[in-house]
Coordinates of C-alpha atoms and ligand atoms in Angstrom, one line a residue:
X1 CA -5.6 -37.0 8.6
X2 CA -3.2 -39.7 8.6
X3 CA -4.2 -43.6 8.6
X4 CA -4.1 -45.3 11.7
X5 CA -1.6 -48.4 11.8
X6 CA -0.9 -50.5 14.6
X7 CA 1.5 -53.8 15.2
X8 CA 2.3 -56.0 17.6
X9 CA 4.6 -59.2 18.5
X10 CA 4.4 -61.3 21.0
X11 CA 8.5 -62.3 21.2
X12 CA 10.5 -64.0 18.9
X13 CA 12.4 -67.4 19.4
X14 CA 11.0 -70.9 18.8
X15 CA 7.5 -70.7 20.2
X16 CA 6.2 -74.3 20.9
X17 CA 4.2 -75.7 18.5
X18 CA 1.5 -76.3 21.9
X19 CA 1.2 -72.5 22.3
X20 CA 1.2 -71.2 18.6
X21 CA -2.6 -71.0 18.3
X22 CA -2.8 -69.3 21.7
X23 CA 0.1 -66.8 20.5
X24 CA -1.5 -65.9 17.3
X25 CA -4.7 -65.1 19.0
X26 CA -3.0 -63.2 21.5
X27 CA -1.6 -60.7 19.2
X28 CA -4.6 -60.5 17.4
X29 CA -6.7 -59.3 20.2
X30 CA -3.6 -56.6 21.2
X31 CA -3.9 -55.6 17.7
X32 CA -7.8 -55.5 17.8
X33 CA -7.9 -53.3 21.3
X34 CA -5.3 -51.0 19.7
X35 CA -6.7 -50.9 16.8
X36 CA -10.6 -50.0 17.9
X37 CA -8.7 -47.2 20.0
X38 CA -6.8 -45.7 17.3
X39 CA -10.2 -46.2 15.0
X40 CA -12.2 -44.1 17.1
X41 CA -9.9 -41.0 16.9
X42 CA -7.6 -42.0 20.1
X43 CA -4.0 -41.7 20.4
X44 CA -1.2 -43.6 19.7
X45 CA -0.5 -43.6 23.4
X46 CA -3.3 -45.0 24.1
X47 CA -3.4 -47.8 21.6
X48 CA 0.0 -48.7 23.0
X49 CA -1.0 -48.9 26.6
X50 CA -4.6 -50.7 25.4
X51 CA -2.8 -53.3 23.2
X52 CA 0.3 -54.4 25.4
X53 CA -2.4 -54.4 28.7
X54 CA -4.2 -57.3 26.4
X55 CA -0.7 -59.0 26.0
X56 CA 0.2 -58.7 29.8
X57 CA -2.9 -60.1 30.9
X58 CA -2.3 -63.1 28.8
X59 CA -0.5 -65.8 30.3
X60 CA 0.8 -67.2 26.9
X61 CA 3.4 -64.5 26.6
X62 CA 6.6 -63.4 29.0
X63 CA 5.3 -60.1 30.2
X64 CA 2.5 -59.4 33.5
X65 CA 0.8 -62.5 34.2
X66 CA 3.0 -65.1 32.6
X67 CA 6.4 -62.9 33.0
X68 CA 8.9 -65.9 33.1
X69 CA 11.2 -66.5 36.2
X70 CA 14.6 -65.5 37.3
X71 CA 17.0 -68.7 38.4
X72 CA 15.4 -68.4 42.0
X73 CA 11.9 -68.4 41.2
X74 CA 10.9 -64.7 41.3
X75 CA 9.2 -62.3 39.1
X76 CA 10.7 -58.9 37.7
X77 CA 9.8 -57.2 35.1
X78 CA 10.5 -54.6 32.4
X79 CA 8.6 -52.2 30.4
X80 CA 8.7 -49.2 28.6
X81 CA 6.4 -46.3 26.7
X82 CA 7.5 -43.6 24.6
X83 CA 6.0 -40.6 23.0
X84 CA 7.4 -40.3 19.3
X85 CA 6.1 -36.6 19.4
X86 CA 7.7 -35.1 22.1
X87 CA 10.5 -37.8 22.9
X88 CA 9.3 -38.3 25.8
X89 CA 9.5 -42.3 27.8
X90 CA 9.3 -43.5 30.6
X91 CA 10.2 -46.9 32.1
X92 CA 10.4 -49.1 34.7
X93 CA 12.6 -52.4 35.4
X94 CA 13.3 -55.0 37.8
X95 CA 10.0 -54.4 39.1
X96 CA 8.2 -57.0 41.3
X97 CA 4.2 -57.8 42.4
X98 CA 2.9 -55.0 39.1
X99 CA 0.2 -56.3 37.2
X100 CA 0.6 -54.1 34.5
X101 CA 3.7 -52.7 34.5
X102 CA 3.0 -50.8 30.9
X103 CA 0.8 -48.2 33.3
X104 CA 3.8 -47.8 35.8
X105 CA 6.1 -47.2 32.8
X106 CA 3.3 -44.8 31.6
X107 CA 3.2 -43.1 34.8
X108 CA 7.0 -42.3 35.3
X109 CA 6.9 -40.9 31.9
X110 CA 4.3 -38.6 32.4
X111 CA 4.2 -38.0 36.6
X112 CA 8.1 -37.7 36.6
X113 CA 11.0 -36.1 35.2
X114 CA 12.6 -39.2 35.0
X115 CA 12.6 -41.7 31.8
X116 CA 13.5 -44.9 34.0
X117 CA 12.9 -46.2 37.3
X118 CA 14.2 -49.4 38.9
X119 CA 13.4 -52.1 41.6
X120 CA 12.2 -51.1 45.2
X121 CA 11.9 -47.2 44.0
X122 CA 9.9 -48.7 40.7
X123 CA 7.5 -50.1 43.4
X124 CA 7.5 -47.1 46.1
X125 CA 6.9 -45.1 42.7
X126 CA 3.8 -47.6 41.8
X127 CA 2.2 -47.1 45.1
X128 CA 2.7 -43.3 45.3
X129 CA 0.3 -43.4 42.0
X130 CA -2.2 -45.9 42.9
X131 CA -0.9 -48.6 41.7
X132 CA -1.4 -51.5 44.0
X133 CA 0.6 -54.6 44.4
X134 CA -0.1 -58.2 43.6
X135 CA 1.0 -61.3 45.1
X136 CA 3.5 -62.9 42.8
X137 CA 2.1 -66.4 42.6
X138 CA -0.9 -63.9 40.3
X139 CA 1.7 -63.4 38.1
X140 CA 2.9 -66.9 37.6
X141 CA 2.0 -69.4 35.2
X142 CA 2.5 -72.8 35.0
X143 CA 4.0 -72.6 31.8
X144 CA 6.6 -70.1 32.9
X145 CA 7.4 -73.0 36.1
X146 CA 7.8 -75.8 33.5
X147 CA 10.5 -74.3 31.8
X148 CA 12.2 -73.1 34.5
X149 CA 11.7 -76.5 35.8
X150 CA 13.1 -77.4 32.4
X151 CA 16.2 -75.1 32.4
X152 CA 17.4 -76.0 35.6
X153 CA 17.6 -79.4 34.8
X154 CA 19.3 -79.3 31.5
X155 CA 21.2 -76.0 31.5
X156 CA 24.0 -74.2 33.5
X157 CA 21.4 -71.4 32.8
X158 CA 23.9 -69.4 30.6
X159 CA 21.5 -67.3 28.6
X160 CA 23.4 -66.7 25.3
X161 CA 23.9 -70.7 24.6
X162 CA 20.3 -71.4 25.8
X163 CA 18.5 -69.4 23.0
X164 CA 20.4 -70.1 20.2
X165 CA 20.1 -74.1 21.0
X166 CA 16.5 -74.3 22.1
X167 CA 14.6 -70.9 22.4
X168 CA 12.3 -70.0 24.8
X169 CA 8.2 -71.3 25.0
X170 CA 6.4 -67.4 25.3
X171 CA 8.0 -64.5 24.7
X172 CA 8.4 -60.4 25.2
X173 CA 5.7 -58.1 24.2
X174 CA 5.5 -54.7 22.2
X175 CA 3.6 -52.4 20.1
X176 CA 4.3 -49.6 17.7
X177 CA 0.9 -47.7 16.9
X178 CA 0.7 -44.5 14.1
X179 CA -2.0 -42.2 15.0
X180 CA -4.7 -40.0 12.8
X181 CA -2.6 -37.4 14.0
X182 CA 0.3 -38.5 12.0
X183 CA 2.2 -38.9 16.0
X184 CA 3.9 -42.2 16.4
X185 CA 4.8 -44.5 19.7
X186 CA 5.8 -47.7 20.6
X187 CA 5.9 -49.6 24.1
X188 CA 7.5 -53.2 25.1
X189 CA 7.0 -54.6 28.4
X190 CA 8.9 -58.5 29.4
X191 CA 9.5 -60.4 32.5
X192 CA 12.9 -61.2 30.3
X193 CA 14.7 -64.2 29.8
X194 CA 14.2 -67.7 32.0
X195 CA 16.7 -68.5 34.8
X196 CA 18.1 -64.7 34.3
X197 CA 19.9 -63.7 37.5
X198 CA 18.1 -61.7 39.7
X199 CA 18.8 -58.1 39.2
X200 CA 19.3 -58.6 35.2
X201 CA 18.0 -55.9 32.9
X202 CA 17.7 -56.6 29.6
X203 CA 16.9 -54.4 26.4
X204 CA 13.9 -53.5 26.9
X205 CA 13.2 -51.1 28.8
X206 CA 16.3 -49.1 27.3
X207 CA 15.3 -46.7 25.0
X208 CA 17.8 -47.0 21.3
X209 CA 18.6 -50.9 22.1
X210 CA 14.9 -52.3 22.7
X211 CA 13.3 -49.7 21.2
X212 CA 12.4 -46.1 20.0
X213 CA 9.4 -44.0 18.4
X214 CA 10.6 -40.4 16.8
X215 CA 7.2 -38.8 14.9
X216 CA 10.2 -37.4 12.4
X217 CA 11.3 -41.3 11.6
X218 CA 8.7 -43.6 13.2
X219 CA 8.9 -46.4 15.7
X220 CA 10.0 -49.9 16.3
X221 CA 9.6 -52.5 19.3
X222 CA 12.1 -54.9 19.6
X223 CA 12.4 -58.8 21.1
X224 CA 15.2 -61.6 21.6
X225 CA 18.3 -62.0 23.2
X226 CA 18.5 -58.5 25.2
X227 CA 22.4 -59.0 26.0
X228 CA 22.9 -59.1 21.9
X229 CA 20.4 -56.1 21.3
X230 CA 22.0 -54.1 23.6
X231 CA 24.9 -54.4 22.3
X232 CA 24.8 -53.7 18.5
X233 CA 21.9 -50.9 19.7
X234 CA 19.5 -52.7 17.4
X235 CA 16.6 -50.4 17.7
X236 CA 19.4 -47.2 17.0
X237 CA 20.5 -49.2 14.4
X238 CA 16.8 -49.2 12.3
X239 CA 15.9 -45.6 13.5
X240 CA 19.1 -44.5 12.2
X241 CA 19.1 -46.3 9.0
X242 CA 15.6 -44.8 8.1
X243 CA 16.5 -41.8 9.1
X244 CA 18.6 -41.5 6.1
X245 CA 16.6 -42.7 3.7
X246 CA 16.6 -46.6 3.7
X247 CA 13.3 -48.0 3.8
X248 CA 11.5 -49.5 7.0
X249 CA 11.8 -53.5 6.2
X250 CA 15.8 -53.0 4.2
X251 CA 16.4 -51.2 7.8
X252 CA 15.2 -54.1 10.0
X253 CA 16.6 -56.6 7.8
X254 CA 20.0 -55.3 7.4
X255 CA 20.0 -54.5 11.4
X256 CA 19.3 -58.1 12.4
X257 CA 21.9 -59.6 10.2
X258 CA 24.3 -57.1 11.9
X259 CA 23.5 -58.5 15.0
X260 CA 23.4 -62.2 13.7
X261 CA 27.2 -61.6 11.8
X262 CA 28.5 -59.7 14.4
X263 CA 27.6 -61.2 18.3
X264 CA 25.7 -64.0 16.7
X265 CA 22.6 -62.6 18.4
X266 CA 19.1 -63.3 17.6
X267 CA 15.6 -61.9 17.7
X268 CA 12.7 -60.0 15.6
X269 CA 11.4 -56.6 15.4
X270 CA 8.0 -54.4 14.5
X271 CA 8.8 -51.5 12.8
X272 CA 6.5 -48.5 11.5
X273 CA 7.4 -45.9 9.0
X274 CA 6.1 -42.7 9.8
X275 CA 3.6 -42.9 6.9
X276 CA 2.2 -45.6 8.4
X277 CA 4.6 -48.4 6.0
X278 CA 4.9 -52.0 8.1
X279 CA 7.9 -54.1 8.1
X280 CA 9.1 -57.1 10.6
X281 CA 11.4 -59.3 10.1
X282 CA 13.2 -61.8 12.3
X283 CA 16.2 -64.1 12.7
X284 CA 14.9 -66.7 14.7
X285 CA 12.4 -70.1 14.2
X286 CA 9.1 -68.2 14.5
X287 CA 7.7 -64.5 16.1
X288 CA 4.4 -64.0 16.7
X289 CA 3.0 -60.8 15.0
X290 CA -0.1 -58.5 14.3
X291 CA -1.1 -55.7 12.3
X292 CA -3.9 -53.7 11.7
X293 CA -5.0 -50.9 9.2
X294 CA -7.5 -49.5 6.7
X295 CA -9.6 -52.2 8.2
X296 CA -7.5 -55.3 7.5
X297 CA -5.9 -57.4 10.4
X298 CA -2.5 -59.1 9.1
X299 CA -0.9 -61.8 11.5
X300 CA 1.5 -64.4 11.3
X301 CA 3.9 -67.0 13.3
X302 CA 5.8 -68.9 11.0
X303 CA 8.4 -67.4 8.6
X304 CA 6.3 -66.5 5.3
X305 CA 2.8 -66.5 6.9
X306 CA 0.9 -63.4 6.0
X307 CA -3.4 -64.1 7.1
X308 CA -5.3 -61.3 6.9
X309 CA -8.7 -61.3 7.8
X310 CA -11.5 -57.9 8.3
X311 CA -11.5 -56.1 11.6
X312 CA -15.1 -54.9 12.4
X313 CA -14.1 -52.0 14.3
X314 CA -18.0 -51.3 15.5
X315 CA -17.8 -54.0 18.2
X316 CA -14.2 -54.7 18.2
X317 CA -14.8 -58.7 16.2
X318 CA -12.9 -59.8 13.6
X319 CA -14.7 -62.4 11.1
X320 CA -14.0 -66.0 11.8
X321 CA -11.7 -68.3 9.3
X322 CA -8.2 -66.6 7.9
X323 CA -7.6 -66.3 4.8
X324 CA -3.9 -66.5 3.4
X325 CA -2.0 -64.3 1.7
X326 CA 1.0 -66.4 0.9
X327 CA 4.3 -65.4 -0.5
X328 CA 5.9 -63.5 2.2
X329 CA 8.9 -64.2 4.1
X330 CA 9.8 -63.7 7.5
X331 CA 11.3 -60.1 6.5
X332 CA 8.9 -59.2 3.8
X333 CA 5.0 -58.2 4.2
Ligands
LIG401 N1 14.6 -59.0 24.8 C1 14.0 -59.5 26.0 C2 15.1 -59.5 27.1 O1 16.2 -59.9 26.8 C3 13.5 -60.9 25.9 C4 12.8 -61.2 24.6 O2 12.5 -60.3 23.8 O3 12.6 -62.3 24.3 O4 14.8 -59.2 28.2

């Protein structure tokens, strides 16, 4: 049997200092409900879809309720699950009025033979399995308003330029999860970038830029500037590394300064080994993360943090007041 391991992030990028506590507690609930799934013999499947649900329905982070907004105001979203055993994944983007859209992505993977649908056939998809719609101002949160609010005013809304200079206030979810059956698989799920054009598609939901889960390697979920990820292939980049030989956090780290030196791109990943070794790293101000495993939840925000505190796993609590673990950087757990 192999030792269950999940982690989470909640996006990378500057994350206000108002919305740090909230973000930290975020991914420690994600990582609890993944966690308590994985514990009690589940798959790693499930623990994906359990802990990014938790994520989505928290309107701290930029994915579900709380996606942030295109220039005009709207709501479209990307997500993405994949099966590290068999390869398979399935996707969705530019989807609109989806509460959940880590279940739709679900679905398409397993009720298609497709790995990725988009826009109105995402949604005629949705309602052909059950999902129902919901009206986009359930989606929106008044954090997501301010800074497009925000943007607007100060910004020609040029994406690249807008990161690096100020970063965004919530962020891009994901989860890479290690079952006790030694099968690996990771899911992301984002409403993108603020002030995106309509139509964009970022990483994400593109399997080998925003992310990837191979039983034979392991997984990794990726966040930050989706043009730049895209291009250098970041998640490729890691998979392929590992796949060789380098170790999980020496992979992450030496992808992300590729993407740094070579399109000045930015942004954080979670990456599992498929013996269940944890590495993240990032290149930007702060990403919020969670882990949990052999009964131990680690989490962090801020470049070097490492708190690790018990996981009760018999009624899904965790035991108030962190302790810290210092020492650690922002690419070394
Ligand atoms: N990578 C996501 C995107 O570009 C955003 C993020 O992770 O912050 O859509």
């Amino acid at each position: 049997m192999t030792t269950p391991v999940i982690i989470v992030h909640g996006g990378a990028w500057s994350i206000p200092d108002d919305i740090v506590g909230e973000s930290r507690a975020g991914t420690k609930a994600a990582a609890r409900a993944g966690y308590a799934v994985l514990s009690s013999g589940g798959t790693a499947i499930d623990a994906i879809q359990a802990a990014v649900r938790v994520l989505e329905d928290d309107p701290c982070f930029d994915a579900g309720t709380g996606s942030v907004l295109t220039a005009n105001g709207d709501v479209e979203m990307d997500a993405v699950i994949m099966d590290g055993r068999t390869l398979e994944s399935g996707a969705v983007a530019c989807v609109h009025n989806i509460k959940n859209p880590i279940e739709l992505a679900r679905n398409v993977m397993e009720k298609t033979d497709h790995c990725l649908l988009v826009g109105p056939g995402a949604n005629l998809f949705a309602e052909e399995v059950g999902i129902k719609r919901v009206p986009t101002e359930t989606l929106v949160s008044a954090k997501a308003v301010r800074e497009l609010q925000f943007y607007h005013a100060n910004y020609d809304c040029t994406v690249h330029d807008l990161f690096r200079q100020r970063g965004s206030g919530h962020d891009t979810v994901g989860a890479v999860a290690l079952d006790v059956n030694g099968n690996v698989a990771y899911g992301t799920s984002t409403g993108g970038i603020s002030c995106k054009k309509p139509g964009r598609v970022g990483d994400s939901p593109i399997i080998g830029a925003g992310g990837y889960a191979d039983n034979d390697v392991g997984g990794i979920s990726c966040t930050g500037h989706g043009e730049s990820i895209s291009k250098v292939v970041l998640a490729h980049q890691v998979i392929a590394a590992m796949r060789t030989g380098t170790d999980a956090q020496e992979a992450a780290d030496k992808a992300l300064a590729n993407m740094a030196s070579r399109v000045d791109g930015y942004g954080g990943v979670i990456v599992l080994g498929r013996e269940g070794d944890v590495a993240l790293s990032f290149t930007t101000e702060r990403m919020s993360w969670a882990w949990a495993k052999e009964g131990t939840i680690h989490s962090g925000v801020n470049p070097g943090e490492d708190f690790r505190e018990p996981v009760d796993v018999t009624n899904g609590d965790v035991a108030n007041g962190d302790v810290q673990n210092g020492g650690a950087s922002n690419s070394d757990v």
